[in-house]
């Protein structure tokens, strides 16, 4: 035979989180545990206390279950064979000789069947029915309790009344697994821990998982001597046995020392679960060692389950109520946004609801390079710096949330007073568009049950030795954001993105409709212009024939009428020609070649000689670069610009027309400058529109289509057009040709 020895010496807290608490190899000395092969029901391990049982009933090791312990378990065979893996079952109270009736619990875990028999406690209730009045009273009382905290207070009183412990606490975990005592009932023997906090390290992760799986745990004496599990030789090399579900399982020596440091002789815990996760504990302490009978523990477990359900229902109801309130706020915000073209500005026009949506003190809307602040916020410059920092972290998701921004970003120290907490949603993956909410720093004092900082010690034993109240002042933190806050922000983001997409679809539909209308208008203007050219030519031609044949017989008035007809027909014909040219610019195909701009300008200039015959104009035309463009279209551009310069310097004593060029990183820029009549810059936006004229037709002839043609041609080349002018001083018209051009229409 061999035994699984327990080390009593190495109590290093640094290894506590890794300690094999499920496989301690020993039990508490209040009964016995048999580990049975579920296939053969032969005992392969045992831990028996008191030793007299072995003398009285014989060693059960390596014996069939029916023969073990004097045959006391023979009637349990059918129930044990039917026990499903991962389940436990109470199987009555068999009598073990003179040791009396023992409470029998069976657990099926892995490849083992664990049978534990817990020795009786003097004066214990005979059944759960004896405790039913107390349970019924508790169930009646909780129906009248409105809050979770009052529920916990009621449970603490009821559990202490059932168990007789000196102190009963209800202990709630936060999101970082620190615990806070939210309710307490005691008799004054042990100090009060109400409202104290305890660090996460007091209950490591694997211990919390055991609490989640097993609702009740009892340590009856912090100085008990563990009873080791003894194995058969054939089972000696098997892995340690998992005693996780066993009530008699021995506990960590570190935890026993922790209890002694706390001044607690006995402890019992009842787990509180919310939707399958550990919410907290009902923790019972007694100054002296204390056994709690099985039926009392069962009643406490039942109360714990009822309390868990009530906590879940009340917290869920509170969340639902809060979600409904936030949804109503969101509906009001969306109503404003949906009916406004600038929906982000509309969001900011309802400051009260914007802040109420996440229970914030301030908010900022960053969109299209603008930053709008509402309520208590950092400065605009600080918010824009925060946005840049958030943009660099955007791979982490569309929502960023923290209640301790200065601890995550050093620059936030400068505005911790107004924005220690930040909740931000990103609206666009392309632009830096954010909605941010801020919560101010809340300086508060947290009372810990002992200093939560690591104690400096050269000793291997390191459970905390002090549980005196220790105060910590918490700074640079805001009130935490909860799930309702985060969900409200995300739902608003979804709604904003939907509005953006809907408006983009509307804009695309309008653009498509406008494009179709433009094409129809171009086709109409082309058709009308083409069809009107011949009639106007006929009017001019026949008018000239009439003048030639009957001119001598016409009086002065009739000759003036005939001149007006010819002049008007010629003007209308010119307008039709310009309209036809304008419509063709949108329909014709571009043929881009490398062309010499200097030669093109000089050629156009010479073809315009007739327009300034008899006038002396000073021309300044430097060498211009070669560009990739459509030569026919560019000829029309130069023709319009140079013709305009000639026309608008008509009344200038010494006219000067200059052609120039400059170069940027992406394009060639050309210009035509004159010292003519100029124009008022207030009307510069009209220059390139169809039929837009800044001078009366009696002053300067023209149809108002030339510059519109220039803009259309340059736009198709991917370039830009603009102008500068001053009345009585002159004008300069610019156009650009990108280095890599393309038809942009």
XYZ file of C-alpha atoms in Angstrom, residues 39-718:
680
model
C -17.020 -0.591 -13.558
C -16.281 -3.151 -10.811
C -17.331 -1.189 -7.704
C -14.070 -2.258 -6.044
C -12.518 0.221 -3.582
C -9.156 1.471 -4.890
C -8.537 4.328 -2.402
C -9.739 5.191 1.047
C -9.346 7.837 3.745
C -10.992 6.832 7.016
C -11.526 8.819 10.217
C -11.662 7.950 13.035
C -9.143 5.076 12.923
C -11.454 2.974 15.155
C -13.664 2.378 12.103
C -10.904 0.342 10.456
C -10.583 -1.798 13.582
C -14.340 -2.132 13.867
C -15.317 -2.771 10.228
C -12.040 -3.759 8.588
C -10.043 -2.049 5.852
C -12.292 -1.509 2.795
C -9.317 -1.131 0.431
C -9.336 -3.499 -2.572
C -12.685 -5.001 -1.584
C -16.028 -5.018 -3.447
C -18.334 -2.277 -2.236
C -20.911 -4.765 -0.897
C -18.299 -6.199 1.483
C -16.706 -2.925 2.532
C -17.567 -1.320 5.871
C -19.386 -4.398 7.090
C -21.755 -4.393 4.099
C -23.294 -1.062 5.115
C -23.293 0.121 1.474
C -24.665 -3.016 -0.179
C -28.116 -1.505 -0.758
C -26.603 1.468 -2.609
C -25.219 -0.558 -5.523
C -28.123 0.086 -8.002
C -28.045 3.850 -7.361
C -24.269 3.971 -7.690
C -24.304 2.038 -10.961
C -26.899 4.440 -12.364
C -25.007 7.600 -11.362
C -24.176 9.683 -14.453
C -20.712 11.238 -14.936
C -20.470 14.771 -13.542
C -23.376 14.327 -11.093
C -23.786 13.899 -7.338
C -26.517 12.265 -5.258
C -27.475 11.977 -1.604
C -28.090 8.310 -0.758
C -29.348 8.396 2.816
C -27.652 7.837 6.145
C -26.302 4.252 6.652
C -25.193 3.275 10.159
C -21.499 2.418 10.572
C -21.350 0.243 13.696
C -21.141 2.167 16.911
C -20.195 5.374 15.037
C -23.819 6.030 14.183
C -25.593 7.154 11.008
C -23.354 8.815 8.415
C -24.688 11.058 5.609
C -23.823 9.345 2.328
C -22.999 11.394 -0.791
C -21.829 9.870 -4.066
C -20.069 11.748 -6.871
C -19.195 10.510 -10.353
C -16.196 12.403 -11.709
C -14.064 11.196 -14.603
C -13.114 7.534 -14.172
C -13.792 7.562 -10.449
C -16.797 7.044 -8.212
C -16.280 8.978 -4.968
C -18.284 7.969 -1.917
C -18.118 10.153 1.148
C -19.723 9.365 4.476
C -19.920 12.332 6.814
C -20.066 11.610 10.548
C -23.098 12.935 12.481
C -23.172 16.178 14.474
C -24.692 16.172 17.936
C -28.183 17.715 17.979
C -28.455 17.979 14.189
C -31.961 18.124 12.618
C -33.317 14.784 11.505
C -34.421 15.988 8.074
C -34.777 19.051 5.847
C -38.443 19.289 6.859
C -37.316 20.386 10.303
C -35.801 23.490 8.705
C -38.659 24.234 6.319
C -40.337 26.917 8.508
C -37.176 29.041 8.374
C -36.907 28.568 4.591
C -40.580 29.439 4.088
C -40.207 32.588 6.182
C -37.231 33.669 4.082
C -39.142 33.066 0.853
C -42.007 35.198 2.133
C -39.693 38.018 3.223
C -37.795 38.330 -0.077
C -41.013 39.131 -1.955
C -41.245 42.395 -0.035
C -37.600 43.445 -0.494
C -37.065 45.985 -3.330
C -33.250 46.095 -3.743
C -30.402 43.656 -4.181
C -28.591 45.009 -1.134
C -31.625 44.465 1.097
C -31.940 40.942 -0.301
C -28.352 40.257 0.721
C -28.933 41.682 4.197
C -31.964 39.436 4.633
C -29.987 36.365 3.508
C -27.101 37.158 5.892
C -29.509 37.244 8.829
C -31.263 34.038 7.798
C -28.061 32.052 7.176
C -26.559 33.082 10.521
C -29.775 32.123 12.262
C -29.679 28.647 10.672
C -25.980 27.960 11.240
C -25.207 29.798 14.487
C -21.971 31.324 13.105
C -20.539 34.429 14.750
C -20.520 36.432 11.514
C -22.160 36.048 8.093
C -21.114 38.197 5.136
C -22.422 38.581 1.619
C -19.449 39.174 -0.643
C -19.813 40.498 -4.221
C -17.134 40.314 -6.928
C -16.371 43.205 -9.262
C -15.227 42.867 -12.879
C -11.602 42.430 -11.724
C -12.629 39.803 -9.140
C -11.917 41.998 -6.141
C -14.599 41.375 -3.536
C -16.685 43.829 -1.529
C -18.760 43.020 1.564
C -22.239 44.335 0.733
C -24.179 42.851 3.683
C -23.339 41.463 7.113
C -24.917 40.002 10.253
C -22.957 39.195 13.394
C -23.002 38.831 17.148
C -19.975 41.077 17.851
C -17.503 38.248 18.565
C -15.708 38.878 15.268
C -15.023 42.376 13.862
C -17.286 43.853 11.203
C -16.092 43.710 7.582
C -19.072 45.582 6.121
C -18.119 47.725 3.091
C -14.535 46.455 3.129
C -12.919 45.264 -0.112
C -10.662 42.251 -0.537
C -8.178 41.785 -3.404
C -8.580 39.230 -6.177
C -5.552 37.304 -4.910
C -7.494 36.275 -1.774
C -9.593 33.929 -3.942
C -7.543 32.822 -6.989
C -9.167 31.827 -10.275
C -9.129 28.069 -9.703
C -10.700 28.524 -6.274
C -13.439 30.672 -7.841
C -14.086 27.946 -10.387
C -14.564 25.420 -7.552
C -16.977 27.820 -5.877
C -18.905 28.013 -9.142
C -19.138 24.213 -9.432
C -19.800 23.418 -5.774
C -22.289 25.689 -4.078
C -21.307 24.869 -0.460
C -17.928 24.433 1.219
C -17.223 23.881 4.931
C -13.955 24.075 6.876
C -14.893 23.088 10.404
C -11.500 23.665 12.073
C -8.494 25.626 10.879
C -6.195 23.311 12.871
C -7.533 19.969 11.625
C -5.101 17.159 10.792
C -5.793 15.941 7.248
C -6.455 12.235 6.730
C -4.486 10.987 3.687
C -5.943 8.899 0.889
C -4.386 5.440 0.872
C -4.162 3.508 -2.408
C -3.881 -0.086 -3.462
C -0.483 -1.070 -4.916
C -2.006 -1.491 -8.369
C -3.302 2.077 -8.269
C -0.145 3.645 -6.820
C 1.090 5.265 -10.059
C -2.258 6.682 -11.167
C -2.702 10.481 -11.334
C -3.911 12.215 -8.164
C -7.619 11.730 -7.546
C -9.906 14.686 -8.214
C -11.844 15.349 -5.011
C -13.364 18.603 -6.332
C -17.027 17.819 -5.529
C -16.360 16.143 -2.146
C -17.450 18.084 0.940
C -14.726 16.385 3.011
C -11.950 17.360 0.560
C -8.938 18.763 2.399
C -8.155 22.411 1.705
C -4.962 24.304 0.997
C -2.605 24.822 3.946
C -2.253 28.396 2.737
C -5.994 28.922 3.195
C -5.909 27.418 6.678
C -3.156 29.863 7.602
C -5.231 32.654 6.057
C -8.104 31.661 8.366
C -5.816 31.672 11.388
C -4.519 35.124 10.431
C -8.133 36.292 10.154
C -8.965 34.920 13.611
C -11.488 32.481 12.137
C -11.707 28.983 13.628
C -14.331 27.708 11.171
C -15.786 28.939 7.897
C -18.518 28.006 5.465
C -19.323 29.508 2.066
C -22.424 29.368 -0.114
C -21.932 30.356 -3.760
C -24.156 32.929 -5.440
C -24.430 32.502 -9.205
C -25.904 34.779 -11.844
C -26.655 33.128 -15.183
C -24.112 30.415 -14.466
C -21.302 32.788 -13.443
C -20.016 33.487 -9.950
C -21.625 36.702 -8.628
C -20.460 36.429 -5.029
C -20.444 34.360 -1.841
C -22.298 34.059 1.418
C -19.293 33.690 3.725
C -19.793 32.458 7.325
C -17.123 32.689 10.049
C -16.883 31.419 13.593
C -14.198 32.195 16.125
C -14.155 28.605 17.383
C -14.228 25.375 15.340
C -17.766 24.484 14.280
C -19.421 21.642 12.376
C -22.502 22.369 10.284
C -24.806 19.359 9.767
C -25.662 18.149 6.271
C -29.338 19.163 6.379
C -28.477 22.657 7.607
C -25.954 23.039 4.771
C -28.633 21.860 2.340
C -31.046 24.509 3.661
C -28.318 27.145 3.287
C -27.630 25.971 -0.268
C -31.356 26.261 -1.019
C -31.436 29.798 0.368
C -28.351 30.612 -1.713
C -30.100 29.388 -4.845
C -33.207 31.441 -4.074
C -31.036 34.503 -3.412
C -29.134 33.921 -6.672
C -32.379 33.805 -8.646
C -33.678 36.959 -6.976
C -30.419 38.833 -7.606
C -30.517 37.767 -11.254
C -34.144 38.832 -11.654
C -33.701 42.199 -9.942
C -30.501 43.068 -11.801
C -31.995 41.934 -15.103
C -35.141 44.002 -14.454
C -33.014 47.036 -13.596
C -30.997 46.575 -16.798
C -34.145 46.180 -18.906
C -35.646 49.305 -17.359
C -32.453 51.235 -18.007
C -32.224 49.946 -21.586
C -35.790 51.063 -22.269
C -34.973 54.535 -20.924
C -31.819 54.751 -23.063
C -33.707 53.516 -26.124
C -36.237 56.339 -25.683
C -33.352 58.837 -25.564
C -31.858 57.297 -28.688
C -35.173 57.554 -30.539
C -35.317 61.278 -29.766
C -31.759 61.774 -31.011
C -32.391 59.810 -34.199
C -35.577 61.774 -34.834
C -33.524 64.959 -34.895
C -30.771 63.456 -37.031
C -32.955 61.809 -39.640
C -34.757 65.039 -40.460
C -31.605 67.130 -40.927
C -29.189 67.232 -43.837
C -26.249 67.751 -41.486
C -27.156 64.902 -39.176
C -23.995 65.124 -37.055
C -24.718 68.785 -36.296
C -28.301 67.788 -35.468
C -26.952 65.254 -32.971
C -25.161 68.063 -31.167
C -28.225 70.295 -31.047
C -29.782 68.063 -28.381
C -27.105 68.259 -25.709
C -29.328 67.031 -22.884
C -30.201 63.739 -24.587
C -26.704 63.293 -26.019
C -25.239 63.337 -22.505
C -28.101 61.348 -20.970
C -27.600 58.529 -23.496
C -24.464 57.380 -21.630
C -24.934 59.230 -18.317
C -21.976 61.496 -19.099
C -20.910 64.968 -18.040
C -19.527 65.969 -21.431
C -19.441 64.928 -25.079
C -17.549 65.806 -28.246
C -18.480 65.306 -31.894
C -15.526 65.156 -34.287
C -16.535 65.139 -37.957
C -14.955 66.436 -41.174
C -12.129 68.086 -39.267
C -14.467 69.968 -36.921
C -14.770 69.418 -33.172
C -17.938 70.409 -31.328
C -17.941 70.245 -27.520
C -20.901 69.853 -25.167
C -20.903 69.982 -21.386
C -17.722 69.442 -19.340
C -14.972 68.475 -21.790
C -11.254 68.826 -22.469
C -10.280 71.603 -24.880
C -10.710 71.169 -28.638
C -6.961 70.673 -29.072
C -6.922 68.005 -26.354
C -9.917 66.224 -27.892
C -8.267 66.216 -31.340
C -5.085 64.750 -29.813
C -7.221 62.087 -28.141
C -8.863 61.321 -31.499
C -5.442 60.852 -33.103
C -4.490 58.463 -30.296
C -7.766 56.571 -30.704
C -7.321 56.367 -34.478
C -3.993 54.617 -33.957
C -5.829 52.045 -31.795
C -8.798 51.581 -34.142
C -7.744 48.044 -35.035
C -9.089 47.158 -31.588
C -12.673 47.842 -32.682
C -15.234 50.587 -33.216
C -15.732 51.245 -29.490
C -13.188 52.343 -26.897
C -14.127 52.448 -23.241
C -12.137 53.142 -20.088
C -12.740 54.620 -16.659
C -9.019 55.321 -16.145
C -7.766 57.094 -19.284
C -4.734 58.740 -17.583
C -3.418 55.281 -16.705
C -3.636 54.219 -20.362
C -2.506 57.461 -22.026
C -0.109 59.746 -20.171
C -1.252 62.891 -21.997
C -4.695 62.528 -20.384
C -3.228 63.590 -17.014
C -3.656 67.174 -18.178
C -7.457 66.870 -18.252
C -8.127 64.042 -15.790
C -10.446 66.308 -13.819
C -13.038 66.390 -16.611
C -12.223 63.226 -18.571
C -10.781 60.386 -16.536
C -13.448 58.230 -18.177
C -13.941 58.087 -21.951
C -16.444 56.189 -24.084
C -15.849 56.684 -27.817
C -17.390 55.314 -30.999
C -15.801 55.542 -34.437
C -18.247 56.493 -37.182
C -15.967 56.066 -40.207
C -13.092 53.790 -41.188
C -11.884 56.424 -43.660
C -12.194 59.748 -41.826
C -11.464 60.598 -38.196
C -15.130 60.818 -37.206
C -15.911 60.088 -33.558
C -18.535 60.684 -30.927
C -16.903 60.784 -27.486
C -18.439 60.949 -24.028
C -16.544 62.018 -20.900
C -16.879 61.357 -17.200
C -14.910 63.377 -14.647
C -12.463 62.098 -12.076
C -14.199 60.808 -8.942
C -11.817 60.922 -5.997
C -13.031 58.306 -3.554
C -11.767 56.405 -0.551
C -11.840 52.612 -0.760
C -11.641 50.639 2.489
C -9.754 47.360 2.120
C -9.686 44.508 4.589
C -5.942 44.867 5.077
C -3.346 46.426 2.790
C -3.917 44.864 -0.660
C -0.351 45.587 -1.714
C 2.136 42.720 -1.666
C 3.857 42.369 1.707
C 7.646 42.405 1.672
C 8.853 39.268 3.413
C 11.684 36.799 3.149
C 9.488 34.074 4.586
C 7.909 31.499 2.244
C 4.621 31.758 4.153
C 2.769 34.714 2.709
C -0.985 34.765 3.243
C -2.009 38.176 4.530
C -1.511 38.675 8.242
C -3.484 41.894 8.647
C -7.189 42.446 8.075
C -7.362 45.844 9.698
C -9.228 48.435 7.662
C -6.811 50.034 5.195
C -7.866 53.118 3.268
C -6.845 53.806 -0.297
C -7.568 57.095 -2.070
C -8.409 56.387 -5.702
C -7.610 59.147 -8.172
C -7.601 59.594 -11.970
C -10.593 57.307 -12.323
C -14.211 57.989 -13.182
C -17.354 56.076 -12.388
C -17.199 52.888 -14.464
C -19.106 52.479 -17.732
C -21.531 49.571 -17.606
C -22.877 47.299 -20.304
C -25.929 49.510 -20.837
C -23.678 52.523 -21.488
C -21.575 50.608 -24.005
C -24.570 49.084 -25.791
C -26.307 52.468 -26.034
C -23.200 53.939 -27.674
C -22.871 51.033 -30.105
C -26.560 51.194 -31.032
C -26.181 54.912 -31.742
C -23.156 54.146 -33.935
C -25.173 51.570 -35.881
C -27.983 54.084 -36.364
C -25.581 56.821 -37.518
C -23.895 54.457 -39.986
C -27.346 53.501 -41.310
C -28.180 57.189 -41.815
C -24.839 57.746 -43.576
C -25.472 54.795 -45.886
C -29.037 55.881 -46.587
C -27.955 59.415 -47.425
C -25.152 58.019 -49.613
C -27.712 55.905 -51.471
C -29.967 58.945 -51.892
C -27.021 60.972 -53.173
C -26.044 58.198 -55.586
C -29.629 58.071 -56.890
C -29.659 61.860 -57.329
C -26.306 61.764 -59.100
C -27.544 59.042 -61.408
C -30.692 61.043 -62.137
C -28.629 64.201 -62.716
C -26.239 62.351 -65.028
C -29.175 61.011 -67.015
C -30.726 64.478 -67.210
C -27.422 65.996 -68.328
C -27.075 63.431 -71.077
C -30.634 64.077 -72.205
C -29.989 67.833 -72.112
C -26.796 67.444 -74.109
C -28.614 65.331 -76.693
C -31.411 67.914 -76.852
C -29.029 70.865 -77.184
C -27.033 69.032 -79.840
C -30.185 68.250 -81.799
C -31.627 71.755 -81.497
C -28.317 73.449 -82.248
C -27.704 71.249 -85.270
C -31.227 71.794 -86.621
C -31.156 75.593 -86.102
C -27.886 76.260 -87.925
C -29.417 75.991 -91.414
C -32.455 78.277 -90.727
C -30.238 81.024 -89.328
C -27.896 80.786 -92.306
C -30.904 80.985 -94.597
C -32.115 84.127 -92.789
C -28.710 85.779 -93.228
C -28.383 84.624 -96.824
C -31.814 85.734 -97.958
C -31.473 89.018 -96.095
C -28.232 89.725 -97.949
C -29.930 88.797 -101.292
C -32.818 91.140 -100.477
C -30.341 93.928 -99.714
C -28.511 93.342 -102.998
C -31.643 93.218 -105.152
C -33.826 95.857 -103.541
C -31.438 97.976 -101.489
C -31.851 101.050 -103.679
C -35.635 100.970 -103.313
C -35.613 100.707 -99.487
C -35.923 103.743 -97.282
C -33.685 104.343 -94.268
C -36.017 102.641 -91.784
C -36.372 99.548 -93.988
C -32.587 99.345 -94.416
C -32.196 99.571 -90.583
C -34.751 96.793 -90.129
C -32.884 94.611 -92.615
C -29.518 95.275 -90.897
C -31.058 94.319 -87.540
C -32.401 91.068 -89.025
C -28.932 90.166 -90.396
C -27.154 91.118 -87.163
C -29.602 89.179 -84.973
C -29.457 86.111 -87.212
C -25.666 86.172 -87.173
C -25.653 86.520 -83.356
C -28.134 83.671 -83.008
C -26.062 81.563 -85.378
C -22.954 82.186 -83.294
C -24.885 81.171 -80.166
C -26.062 77.985 -81.890
C -22.505 77.195 -82.975
C -21.244 77.688 -79.421
C -24.036 75.523 -77.996
C -23.227 72.805 -80.501
C -19.566 72.988 -79.546
C -20.448 72.834 -75.828
C -22.656 69.775 -76.263
C -20.027 68.082 -78.408
C -17.460 68.548 -75.645
C -19.488 66.170 -73.472
C -20.101 63.630 -76.225
C -16.853 63.495 -78.147
C -14.084 60.991 -77.464
C -10.757 62.269 -76.187
C -7.614 61.424 -78.081
C -4.605 62.339 -75.977
C -1.178 62.833 -77.507
C 2.030 64.573 -76.479
C 1.695 68.094 -77.819
C 3.763 71.296 -77.917
C 1.815 73.974 -76.049
C 4.046 76.829 -77.302
C 3.333 75.984 -80.947
C -0.388 75.584 -80.222
C -0.623 79.003 -78.525
C 1.249 80.753 -81.334
C -0.961 79.096 -83.975
C -4.178 80.129 -82.171
C -2.828 83.653 -81.715
C -2.122 84.073 -85.451
C -5.598 82.793 -86.365
C -7.042 85.525 -84.141
C -5.157 88.326 -85.955
C -8.370 89.556 -87.573
C -9.949 90.153 -84.158
C -7.420 92.862 -83.224
C -6.587 94.237 -86.660
C -5.546 97.857 -86.387
C -4.680 97.528 -82.657
C -1.235 97.283 -81.075
C -1.146 94.489 -78.446
C 1.979 93.504 -76.536
C 2.148 89.685 -76.447
C 4.260 87.821 -73.884
C 4.463 84.117 -74.739
C 7.344 82.143 -73.154
C 8.343 78.599 -73.984
C 5.685 76.262 -72.613
C 6.099 72.541 -71.741
C 4.745 69.626 -73.719
C 1.636 68.007 -72.247
C -0.440 64.889 -72.823
C -3.867 66.126 -74.000
C -6.429 66.217 -76.773
C -5.118 68.789 -79.312
C -8.541 69.774 -80.699
C -9.968 70.409 -77.266
C -6.906 72.315 -76.034
C -7.004 74.486 -79.180
C -10.562 75.505 -78.232
C -9.394 76.324 -74.677
C -6.643 78.652 -75.893
C -8.942 80.134 -78.514
C -11.561 81.087 -75.918
C -9.068 82.468 -73.396
C -7.015 84.475 -75.909
C -10.129 85.741 -77.698
C -11.535 86.949 -74.367
C -8.243 88.714 -73.543
C -8.300 90.481 -76.927
C -11.952 91.456 -76.491
C -11.707 92.765 -72.914
C -8.586 94.911 -73.630
C -10.386 96.705 -76.444
C -10.614 99.978 -74.473
C -7.141 99.708 -72.905
C -4.622 102.272 -74.303
C -1.619 99.910 -74.133
C -2.988 96.333 -73.997
C -0.698 93.564 -72.729
C -1.631 89.863 -72.976
C 0.644 87.386 -71.207
C 0.646 83.619 -71.391
C 2.371 81.916 -68.456
C 3.151 78.579 -66.849
C 4.044 77.081 -63.457
C 4.454 73.578 -62.153
C 3.249 71.823 -58.973
C 3.987 68.314 -57.727
C 1.094 66.877 -59.717
C 0.210 69.180 -62.603
C 1.168 71.851 -65.121
C -0.615 75.178 -64.565
C -1.166 77.612 -67.460
C -2.668 81.080 -67.436
C -3.699 83.949 -69.701
C -3.368 87.405 -68.146
C -4.539 90.755 -69.534
C -4.696 94.357 -68.370
C -8.249 94.927 -69.620
C -11.471 95.824 -67.875
C -11.197 92.966 -65.303
C -14.087 91.790 -63.139
C -15.371 91.925 -59.571
C -14.148 88.886 -57.545
C -17.517 88.747 -55.796
C -18.884 87.187 -58.974
C -15.984 84.852 -59.722
C -18.159 81.755 -59.125
C -20.347 82.755 -62.086
C -17.570 82.944 -64.653
C -17.513 79.320 -65.778
C -21.281 78.798 -65.888
C -23.302 78.474 -69.076
C -24.788 81.807 -70.262
C -23.095 83.648 -67.379
C -21.889 87.157 -68.307
C -20.368 89.805 -66.054
C -20.642 92.565 -68.689
C -23.592 93.836 -70.672
C -23.923 92.610 -74.264
C -23.812 96.212 -75.479
C -20.319 96.578 -73.992
C -18.735 93.320 -75.078
C -20.247 90.804 -77.497
C -20.431 87.092 -76.595
C -22.739 84.201 -75.819
C -21.609 83.313 -72.292
C -20.658 79.764 -73.305
C -16.919 80.073 -73.995
C -15.644 79.744 -70.415
C -18.161 76.955 -69.691
C -16.599 75.108 -72.615
C -13.120 75.734 -71.187
C -14.128 74.277 -67.829
C -15.753 71.214 -69.383
C -12.666 70.463 -71.498
C -10.225 70.902 -68.616
C -12.419 68.838 -66.275
C -12.404 65.994 -68.779
C -8.607 66.150 -68.695
C -8.701 65.857 -64.888
